[in-house]
Coordinates of C-alpha atoms and ligand atoms in Angstrom, one line a residue:
M1180 CA -91.0 171.3 173.5
A1181 CA -89.6 173.3 170.6
D1182 CA -93.1 174.6 169.6
L1183 CA -94.0 175.8 173.1
R1184 CA -95.7 179.2 172.6
R1185 CA -94.8 182.3 174.5
T1186 CA -97.3 183.5 177.1
S1187 CA -97.6 186.9 178.6
V1188 CA -96.8 187.4 182.3
Q1189 CA -100.3 188.7 183.0
E1190 CA -101.9 185.7 181.4
L1191 CA -99.8 183.4 183.6
L1192 CA -100.5 185.3 186.8
R1193 CA -104.3 184.9 186.1
S1194 CA -104.0 181.3 185.1
T1195 CA -105.6 178.5 187.1
D1196 CA -104.3 175.9 184.7
L1197 CA -101.2 174.8 186.7
D1198 CA -98.4 172.2 186.4
R1199 CA -97.8 172.7 182.7
D1200 CA -94.8 173.9 180.7
V1201 CA -94.7 177.6 179.9
L1202 CA -92.4 180.0 178.0
V1203 CA -92.1 183.7 179.0
R1204 CA -89.9 186.5 177.8
G1205 CA -89.2 189.8 179.6
W1206 CA -86.8 191.8 181.7
V1207 CA -85.3 190.9 185.0
R1208 CA -86.6 193.3 187.6
T1209 CA -84.7 191.8 190.5
R1210 CA -82.7 188.7 191.4
R1211 CA -82.2 187.7 195.0
G1212 CA -81.8 184.5 197.0
N1213 CA -79.3 182.3 198.6
K1214 CA -77.0 179.4 197.8
Y1215 CA -79.9 176.9 197.5
V1216 CA -82.4 178.9 195.4
Q1217 CA -82.6 182.1 193.4
F1218 CA -85.7 184.2 192.8
I1219 CA -86.0 186.2 189.6
A1220 CA -88.8 188.8 189.3
L1221 CA -89.6 188.9 185.6
N1222 CA -91.7 191.6 184.0
D1223 CA -92.7 191.8 180.3
G1224 CA -94.7 195.0 180.5
S1225 CA -98.1 193.2 180.0
G1226 CA -99.2 194.5 183.4
F1227 CA -98.0 195.9 186.7
N1228 CA -97.1 192.6 188.4
S1229 CA -93.9 190.6 187.7
I1230 CA -93.9 186.8 187.9
Q1231 CA -91.6 185.0 190.2
V1232 CA -89.1 182.6 188.5
V1233 CA -87.6 180.1 190.9
A1234 CA -84.2 178.9 189.9
N1235 CA -82.8 175.9 191.8
A1236 CA -79.2 176.2 192.7
E1237 CA -78.3 172.7 191.6
Q1238 CA -79.1 173.6 188.0
F1239 CA -78.6 177.4 188.4
P1240 CA -75.9 178.2 190.9
E1241 CA -75.8 182.0 191.6
E1242 CA -72.3 182.2 190.1
K1243 CA -73.6 180.8 186.8
L1244 CA -76.5 183.2 186.7
K1245 CA -74.1 186.0 187.4
A1246 CA -71.7 184.9 184.7
D1247 CA -74.6 184.5 182.2
G1248 CA -75.8 188.1 183.0
V1249 CA -79.1 187.2 184.7
E1250 CA -79.1 190.5 186.4
N1251 CA -81.4 193.5 187.0
G1252 CA -82.3 194.9 183.5
A1253 CA -81.3 191.9 181.4
A1254 CA -83.7 190.6 178.7
V1255 CA -84.3 186.9 179.1
Q1256 CA -86.4 183.9 178.1
V1257 CA -87.5 181.4 180.7
R1258 CA -88.9 178.0 180.0
G1259 CA -90.2 176.1 183.0
R1260 CA -93.2 174.8 184.9
L1261 CA -96.1 176.9 186.1
V1262 CA -96.8 175.8 189.6
A1263 CA -98.7 177.0 192.7
S1264 CA -96.4 179.3 194.7
Q1265 CA -94.9 178.0 197.9
G1266 CA -94.3 181.6 199.1
K1267 CA -96.5 184.5 200.1
G1268 CA -97.3 187.4 197.8
Q1269 CA -98.1 185.4 194.6
A1270 CA -100.4 182.6 193.6
V1271 CA -98.2 181.1 191.0
E1272 CA -94.6 180.9 190.0
I1273 CA -92.4 179.4 187.4
Q1274 CA -89.9 176.6 188.3
A1275 CA -87.1 177.4 185.8
E1276 CA -85.8 174.7 183.5
E1277 CA -84.0 176.8 181.0
I1278 CA -82.9 180.5 181.1
T1279 CA -81.7 182.1 177.9
V1280 CA -80.3 185.6 178.0
Y1281 CA -81.0 187.9 175.0
G1282 CA -79.2 191.0 176.3
T1283 CA -77.3 191.7 179.4
A1284 CA -77.3 194.9 181.4
D1285 CA -73.9 195.5 183.2
P1286 CA -74.9 195.9 186.8
A1287 CA -72.1 198.4 187.3
A1288 CA -73.4 200.6 184.5
Y1289 CA -77.1 200.1 184.3
P1290 CA -78.7 203.4 185.3
L1291 CA -81.9 201.8 186.8
Q1292 CA -80.8 200.5 190.2
K1293 CA -83.1 198.7 192.7
K1294 CA -83.2 201.8 194.9
G1295 CA -86.0 204.3 194.1
H1296 CA -84.9 207.1 191.7
T1297 CA -86.3 210.6 191.7
L1298 CA -88.7 211.6 188.9
E1299 CA -86.3 214.3 187.9
F1300 CA -83.5 211.8 187.5
L1301 CA -85.8 209.5 185.5
R1302 CA -86.7 212.4 183.1
D1303 CA -83.0 212.4 182.1
I1304 CA -83.2 208.7 181.1
A1305 CA -86.5 208.8 179.3
H1306 CA -85.4 205.9 177.1
L1307 CA -85.2 203.7 180.2
R1308 CA -87.9 205.0 182.5
P1309 CA -90.7 203.0 180.9
R1310 CA -89.1 200.0 182.6
T1311 CA -89.9 201.3 186.0
N1312 CA -93.0 200.5 188.0
T1313 CA -94.1 204.1 187.9
F1314 CA -93.8 204.7 184.2
G1315 CA -95.1 201.3 183.3
A1316 CA -98.2 202.2 185.3
V1317 CA -98.5 205.7 183.8
L1318 CA -98.1 204.4 180.2
R1319 CA -100.7 201.7 180.6
I1320 CA -103.1 204.1 182.1
R1321 CA -102.4 206.5 179.2
H1322 CA -103.3 203.8 176.8
A1323 CA -106.4 202.9 178.7
M1324 CA -107.6 206.6 178.7
A1325 CA -106.9 207.0 174.9
F1326 CA -108.9 203.9 174.3
A1327 CA -111.7 205.0 176.6
I1328 CA -112.0 208.3 174.8
H1329 CA -112.5 206.7 171.4
D1330 CA -114.9 204.2 172.9
Y1331 CA -116.9 206.9 174.6
F1332 CA -117.3 208.9 171.4
N1333 CA -118.0 205.9 169.3
R1334 CA -120.8 204.8 171.7
H1335 CA -122.3 208.3 171.6
G1336 CA -122.4 208.7 167.8
F1337 CA -119.4 210.9 167.3
Y1338 CA -117.1 210.6 164.3
Y1339 CA -113.3 210.9 164.6
V1340 CA -111.9 213.4 162.2
H1341 CA -108.2 214.0 161.5
T1342 CA -107.5 217.7 161.5
P1343 CA -104.1 218.9 160.0
I1344 CA -100.9 219.3 162.0
I1345 CA -99.5 221.9 159.7
T1346 CA -101.8 224.9 159.4
G1347 CA -101.7 227.9 157.1
S1348 CA -103.3 230.3 159.6
D1349 CA -101.6 231.8 162.6
A1350 CA -104.8 233.0 164.1
E1351 CA -106.3 229.9 165.7
G1352 CA -106.6 232.0 168.8
A1353 CA -104.9 229.7 171.3
G1354 CA -101.3 230.6 171.7
Q1355 CA -97.8 231.1 170.2
M1356 CA -97.0 228.9 167.3
F1357 CA -94.0 227.0 165.9
R1358 CA -93.0 228.0 162.4
V1359 CA -92.8 225.2 159.7
T1360 CA -90.4 226.1 156.9
T1361 CA -88.0 224.5 154.4
L1362 CA -86.3 227.8 153.5
P1363 CA -82.5 227.8 154.1
D1364 CA -81.1 229.3 157.3
Q1365 CA -78.5 231.2 155.3
N1366 CA -79.7 233.9 152.9
P1367 CA -83.4 233.0 152.7
P1368 CA -85.2 234.6 149.8
L1369 CA -86.3 238.1 150.7
M1370 CA -89.3 240.2 149.6
E1371 CA -88.6 242.7 146.8
D1372 CA -88.5 245.6 149.2
K1373 CA -86.2 243.6 151.5
S1374 CA -88.7 244.0 154.4
G1375 CA -88.6 240.3 155.4
V1376 CA -88.4 236.7 154.3
D1377 CA -90.5 235.9 151.1
Y1378 CA -92.6 233.0 152.3
K1379 CA -94.2 232.8 148.8
Q1380 CA -91.1 230.9 147.9
D1381 CA -91.5 228.6 150.9
F1382 CA -92.7 225.0 150.6
F1383 CA -96.4 225.8 150.8
G1384 CA -96.2 229.2 149.2
K1385 CA -97.1 230.9 152.4
Q1386 CA -96.2 231.0 156.1
T1387 CA -97.1 227.8 157.9
N1388 CA -97.1 226.7 161.5
L1389 CA -97.8 223.7 163.7
T1390 CA -101.4 223.7 164.9
V1391 CA -102.3 224.9 168.4
S1392 CA -105.8 223.4 168.1
G1393 CA -107.9 221.4 165.7
Q1394 CA -111.0 223.3 166.6
L1395 CA -111.6 225.4 163.6
E1396 CA -111.3 222.4 161.3
A1397 CA -113.5 220.3 163.7
E1398 CA -116.2 223.0 163.2
V1399 CA -116.1 222.3 159.5
A1400 CA -116.7 218.6 160.1
A1401 CA -119.4 219.2 162.8
L1402 CA -121.4 221.3 160.4
A1403 CA -121.5 218.3 158.1
L1404 CA -121.3 215.2 160.3
G1405 CA -123.1 216.5 163.3
K1406 CA -121.0 215.3 166.2
V1407 CA -117.3 214.9 165.7
Y1408 CA -114.0 214.9 167.7
T1409 CA -110.3 215.3 167.0
F1410 CA -107.7 213.7 169.2
G1411 CA -104.2 214.6 168.1
P1412 CA -101.0 216.4 169.0
T1413 CA -101.0 220.2 169.4
F1414 CA -98.0 222.6 169.7
R1415 CA -97.6 225.8 171.7
A1416 CA -94.4 227.8 171.7
E1417 CA -95.4 229.5 175.0
N1418 CA -92.4 229.8 177.3
S1419 CA -94.4 228.0 180.0
N1420 CA -92.0 226.3 182.3
T1421 CA -94.8 225.0 184.6
A1422 CA -95.8 221.6 185.8
R1423 CA -99.0 221.8 183.8
H1424 CA -97.7 223.0 180.3
L1425 CA -96.0 221.2 177.5
A1426 CA -94.8 222.5 174.2
E1427 CA -96.3 219.4 172.5
F1428 CA -99.4 217.9 174.0
W1429 CA -102.4 215.9 172.9
M1430 CA -105.8 217.4 172.8
V1431 CA -109.2 215.9 172.6
E1432 CA -111.7 218.3 170.9
P1433 CA -115.3 217.3 170.4
E1434 CA -117.5 219.7 168.3
M1435 CA -121.2 219.4 168.0
A1436 CA -123.8 221.0 165.7
F1437 CA -127.0 222.1 167.4
Y1438 CA -125.4 222.1 170.9
D1439 CA -125.6 225.2 173.2
L1440 CA -123.5 225.9 176.2
Q1441 CA -125.7 223.9 178.5
D1442 CA -125.4 220.8 176.2
N1443 CA -121.7 221.4 176.0
M1444 CA -121.3 221.4 179.8
D1445 CA -123.5 218.3 180.2
L1446 CA -121.3 216.5 177.7
A1447 CA -118.0 217.6 179.3
E1448 CA -119.2 216.4 182.7
D1449 CA -120.5 213.0 181.6
F1450 CA -117.4 212.5 179.4
L1451 CA -114.9 213.2 182.3
R1452 CA -116.8 211.1 184.8
S1453 CA -117.0 208.2 182.5
L1454 CA -113.3 208.4 181.7
V1455 CA -112.4 208.3 185.4
R1456 CA -114.8 205.5 186.0
Y1457 CA -113.1 203.6 183.1
A1458 CA -109.7 204.0 184.8
L1459 CA -111.0 202.8 188.1
E1460 CA -112.5 199.7 186.5
H1461 CA -109.7 198.8 184.1
C1462 CA -106.5 199.9 185.8
P1463 CA -106.9 198.8 189.4
E1464 CA -103.3 197.5 190.0
D1465 CA -101.6 200.5 188.3
L1466 CA -103.8 203.0 190.2
Q1467 CA -103.3 201.2 193.5
F1468 CA -99.5 201.4 193.1
L1469 CA -99.6 205.1 192.3
N1470 CA -101.9 205.7 195.2
D1471 CA -99.6 203.9 197.6
Q1472 CA -96.4 205.3 196.2
Y1473 CA -97.2 208.9 195.5
D1474 CA -100.6 210.1 196.6
K1475 CA -102.7 208.4 199.3
E1476 CA -105.7 210.4 198.3
L1477 CA -105.7 209.4 194.6
L1478 CA -108.3 206.7 194.6
S1479 CA -110.7 208.5 196.9
R1480 CA -110.4 211.6 194.7
L1481 CA -111.1 209.6 191.6
R1482 CA -114.2 208.0 193.2
F1483 CA -115.4 211.4 194.4
V1484 CA -115.4 212.8 190.9
V1485 CA -117.3 209.8 189.6
D1486 CA -119.9 210.1 192.3
N1487 CA -120.5 213.9 192.5
D1488 CA -121.9 216.6 190.2
F1489 CA -119.7 219.4 189.2
Q1490 CA -120.4 222.9 190.5
R1491 CA -121.5 225.3 187.8
L1492 CA -121.3 229.1 188.2
T1493 CA -120.5 232.2 186.1
Y1494 CA -117.2 234.0 186.0
T1495 CA -119.0 237.0 187.6
E1496 CA -120.2 234.9 190.5
A1497 CA -116.7 233.4 190.9
V1498 CA -115.1 236.9 191.1
D1499 CA -117.6 237.8 193.9
I1500 CA -116.6 234.7 195.8
L1501 CA -112.9 235.4 195.4
K1502 CA -113.2 239.0 196.4
S1503 CA -114.8 238.2 199.6
A1504 CA -112.4 235.3 200.3
K1505 CA -110.4 235.5 203.5
Q1506 CA -107.4 234.1 201.7
K1507 CA -104.7 236.5 200.4
F1508 CA -103.9 236.0 196.7
E1509 CA -100.7 236.9 195.0
F1510 CA -102.6 238.3 192.0
P1511 CA -105.5 240.7 192.5
V1512 CA -109.0 239.6 191.4
D1513 CA -110.8 242.2 189.3
W1514 CA -113.8 241.7 187.0
G1515 CA -112.3 241.6 183.5
T1516 CA -109.0 240.0 184.2
D1517 CA -108.2 236.3 183.7
L1518 CA -108.2 234.1 186.8
Q1519 CA -104.8 232.9 187.9
S1520 CA -104.3 229.3 188.9
E1521 CA -104.3 230.2 192.6
H1522 CA -107.8 231.6 192.1
E1523 CA -109.0 228.5 190.2
R1524 CA -107.6 226.3 192.9
Y1525 CA -109.2 228.3 195.7
L1526 CA -112.6 227.8 194.1
V1527 CA -112.1 224.1 193.5
E1528 CA -110.1 223.0 196.5
K1529 CA -111.2 225.4 199.3
H1530 CA -114.5 226.9 198.5
F1531 CA -116.6 224.2 196.7
R1532 CA -114.3 221.2 197.2
K1533 CA -115.4 219.6 193.9
P1534 CA -114.8 220.1 190.2
V1535 CA -116.2 223.5 189.0
I1536 CA -117.4 224.7 185.6
L1537 CA -117.0 228.5 185.2
T1538 CA -119.1 230.1 182.4
N1539 CA -119.7 233.4 180.7
Y1540 CA -116.3 235.0 180.9
P1541 CA -115.6 238.6 179.8
K1542 CA -115.2 238.7 176.0
D1543 CA -111.9 240.5 176.1
I1544 CA -110.0 237.6 177.8
K1545 CA -111.4 234.8 175.5
A1546 CA -111.0 233.8 171.8
F1547 CA -112.7 235.6 168.9
Y1548 CA -115.0 232.7 168.0
M1549 CA -116.9 232.4 171.2
K1550 CA -120.6 233.4 171.1
L1551 CA -121.4 236.8 172.5
D1552 CA -123.9 236.9 175.3
E1553 CA -127.0 239.2 175.1
D1554 CA -125.3 241.8 177.4
G1555 CA -122.5 242.3 174.9
R1556 CA -119.8 242.0 177.7
T1557 CA -119.4 238.3 178.2
V1558 CA -119.2 235.2 176.0
R1559 CA -120.6 231.7 176.2
A1560 CA -117.3 230.2 177.4
M1561 CA -116.8 227.4 179.8
D1562 CA -113.7 226.2 181.7
V1563 CA -113.8 223.0 183.7
L1564 CA -111.5 223.3 186.8
F1565 CA -110.2 220.2 188.6
P1566 CA -108.6 219.7 192.0
G1567 CA -104.8 219.8 191.9
I1568 CA -104.9 220.7 188.2
G1569 CA -106.8 223.9 187.6
E1570 CA -108.1 224.2 184.0
I1571 CA -108.6 220.7 182.5
I1572 CA -111.1 221.8 179.7
G1573 CA -111.7 225.0 177.9
G1574 CA -114.7 225.3 175.6
S1575 CA -117.5 227.4 174.3
Q1576 CA -120.6 227.8 172.2
R1577 CA -119.3 229.3 169.0
E1578 CA -120.5 232.5 167.3
E1579 CA -122.7 231.3 164.4
D1580 CA -123.7 234.8 163.3
L1581 CA -121.6 236.0 160.4
E1582 CA -121.8 239.8 161.2
K1583 CA -121.1 239.3 164.9
L1584 CA -118.2 237.1 164.2
R1585 CA -116.7 239.6 161.7
R1586 CA -117.0 242.3 164.3
R1587 CA -115.3 240.2 166.9
M1588 CA -112.5 239.4 164.5
A1589 CA -112.0 243.0 163.7
E1590 CA -111.9 244.0 167.4
M1591 CA -109.3 241.3 168.1
H1592 CA -107.2 242.0 165.0
V1593 CA -107.8 238.5 163.5
P1594 CA -107.3 238.8 159.7
E1595 CA -110.4 237.8 157.8
H1596 CA -108.5 236.8 154.6
E1597 CA -106.8 233.9 156.5
L1598 CA -110.0 232.5 157.8
W1599 CA -112.2 233.1 154.8
W1600 CA -113.3 229.4 154.8
Y1601 CA -114.2 229.6 158.5
L1602 CA -116.4 232.6 157.8
E1603 CA -118.1 230.8 154.9
L1604 CA -119.4 228.3 157.5
R1605 CA -121.5 231.2 158.8
K1606 CA -122.6 232.1 155.3
Y1607 CA -123.9 228.8 154.1
G1608 CA -126.1 226.8 156.4
T1609 CA -124.9 228.2 159.7
A1610 CA -126.2 226.6 162.9
P1611 CA -125.6 226.9 166.6
H1612 CA -122.7 224.7 167.7
A1613 CA -120.4 224.2 170.5
G1614 CA -117.3 222.2 171.6
F1615 CA -114.4 222.0 174.0
G1616 CA -110.7 221.0 174.3
L1617 CA -109.6 218.6 176.9
G1618 CA -105.8 218.5 177.5
F1619 CA -105.1 214.8 177.4
E1620 CA -102.0 215.1 179.7
R1621 CA -104.0 217.3 182.2
L1622 CA -106.5 214.4 182.3
L1623 CA -103.6 212.0 183.0
L1624 CA -102.3 214.2 185.7
F1625 CA -105.6 213.9 187.4
V1626 CA -106.0 210.2 186.9
T1627 CA -102.5 209.2 187.8
G1628 CA -102.0 211.7 190.6
M1629 CA -98.6 212.6 189.2
A1630 CA -97.5 216.1 190.0
N1631 CA -95.7 217.1 186.9
I1632 CA -97.0 216.9 183.3
R1633 CA -93.6 215.9 182.1
D1634 CA -94.2 212.6 183.8
V1635 CA -97.4 211.6 182.0
I1636 CA -96.1 211.7 178.4
P1637 CA -93.4 209.3 177.2
F1638 CA -91.2 212.0 175.5
P1639 CA -91.9 215.4 177.0
R1640 CA -91.2 218.6 175.0
Y1641 CA -90.7 221.8 176.9
P1642 CA -88.4 224.8 176.7
K1643 CA -84.8 223.8 176.1
S1644 CA -85.7 220.1 176.0
A1645 CA -86.3 217.9 173.0
E1646 CA -83.9 215.0 173.7
F1647 CA -85.1 211.5 172.9
Ligands
LIG1392 P1 -104.0 227.4 180.4 O1 -104.7 228.7 180.8 O2 -103.9 226.4 181.4 O3 -102.7 227.7 179.7 P2 -105.4 227.5 177.9 O4 -106.5 228.5 178.3 O5 -104.3 228.0 177.2 O6 -104.9 226.8 179.3 P3 -107.0 226.2 175.9 O7 -106.4 227.0 174.8 O8 -108.4 226.4 176.3 O9 -106.1 226.3 177.2 O10 -106.8 224.6 175.6 C1 -107.7 223.6 176.0 C2 -107.0 222.6 177.0 O11 -105.8 222.2 176.6 C3 -106.8 223.3 178.3 O12 -108.0 223.3 179.1 C4 -105.7 222.4 178.9 O13 -106.3 221.2 179.4 C5 -104.9 222.0 177.7 N1 -103.7 222.7 177.5 C6 -103.6 224.0 177.1 N2 -102.3 224.4 177.0 C7 -101.6 223.3 177.4 C8 -100.2 223.0 177.4 N3 -99.2 224.0 177.1 N4 -99.8 221.8 177.8 C9 -100.7 220.8 178.1 N5 -102.0 221.0 178.1 C10 -102.5 222.2 177.7
LIG1393 MN1 -102.4 228.6 177.9

């Protein structure tokens, strides 16, 4: 008996090999019952469903279970027999023979009670919320999506490159940055003329920041390895207290040599569809729970995306549609201004009722590296817009012409000396290339149906919040 090996709850729930001794370890989700028998729902995180442990009162009177701390939240080991369940709702259960408590959770103090908690409340106990049904489901889906991303790229001949987290440029063109420094807070070294802090004396001998995007370095790799992607954390110090922005989020950024905007759109569409299909195939129990609990349309929305093409149109065509829309918008629509999320959502949710790819935006509202169109007014940008989310992907064909790129940098006040290496890519063996950035948590918002981006990452970072 001593060498009985531990089995995961999921393995046991799928097992057809009954009437044998088993050993499981996990956390008590609930304990209920009467004076003859007690039922313990045991979950070890291996999957959505808990296994039912049946504890006979002769051996395990309720008073003894209570005294031992076999309560909601306790960590326990159960040894017993796996048998066909007498009750409804599960095929198998464990007839307990021995219950060992690793750690109790005082029922009077344990913050996770049986009653449902609000997502806001759970955010304040981010160290315990992974033990809830909701966050267990979200975190397993998050894992599945990360795996599916690597799997997709690996199957399609992309190489995974690690781009730096600390960057020496503050001109990546994607948002406000967080400074990285080891200089002292009190009396940092000043420049000779006292005009400011002397970063030459800082750790890296220059100002450094946390990256807002791995794209520029991914371009380096694409112009050598052909098709590459990065998948790592990115940081934006924008004061964006919205349900769709984090200060620290994960971004997936493929970059491909010899791809134009069309190829880029084809990839983005196939990529997103296959990720959603993967979730439907591999996370049915977690998705069904989220569908039933939070969003009755979730599964049908996911299937819709898998089965339908995205609508492609230009920014200019979108502006025309928005201008003639009957709906009143808070922000005006004018050619040349960025679309607000109300506009994006109108196009996706009301007008086309499907995912939309908008292309060829005015150059003045997009980054310096996007390839200029022949008309000189727009660039080869693409944004993928999703129902309930708005922008999920931003991408473009990149400017591969050295002179045009330098002109765009000058116009947008991007200092050439910081990006000398980026410019050299256009000097030596330049080639057409394209890529995009998918916000991993935006993808998870869509796949899980959660409403707030703070609930699809284990430890959210947002203004005034870096606890845990
Ligand atoms: P938005 O207009 O929504 O702020 P953006 O134009 O700043 O997005 P990009 O710079 O193109 O976004 O970044 C690529 C992708 O990264 C976006 O399409 C989005 O999915 C995601 N993303 C951008 N900013 C954030 C953020 N603060 N938190 C989470 N995801 C983000
Ligand atoms: Mn932004």
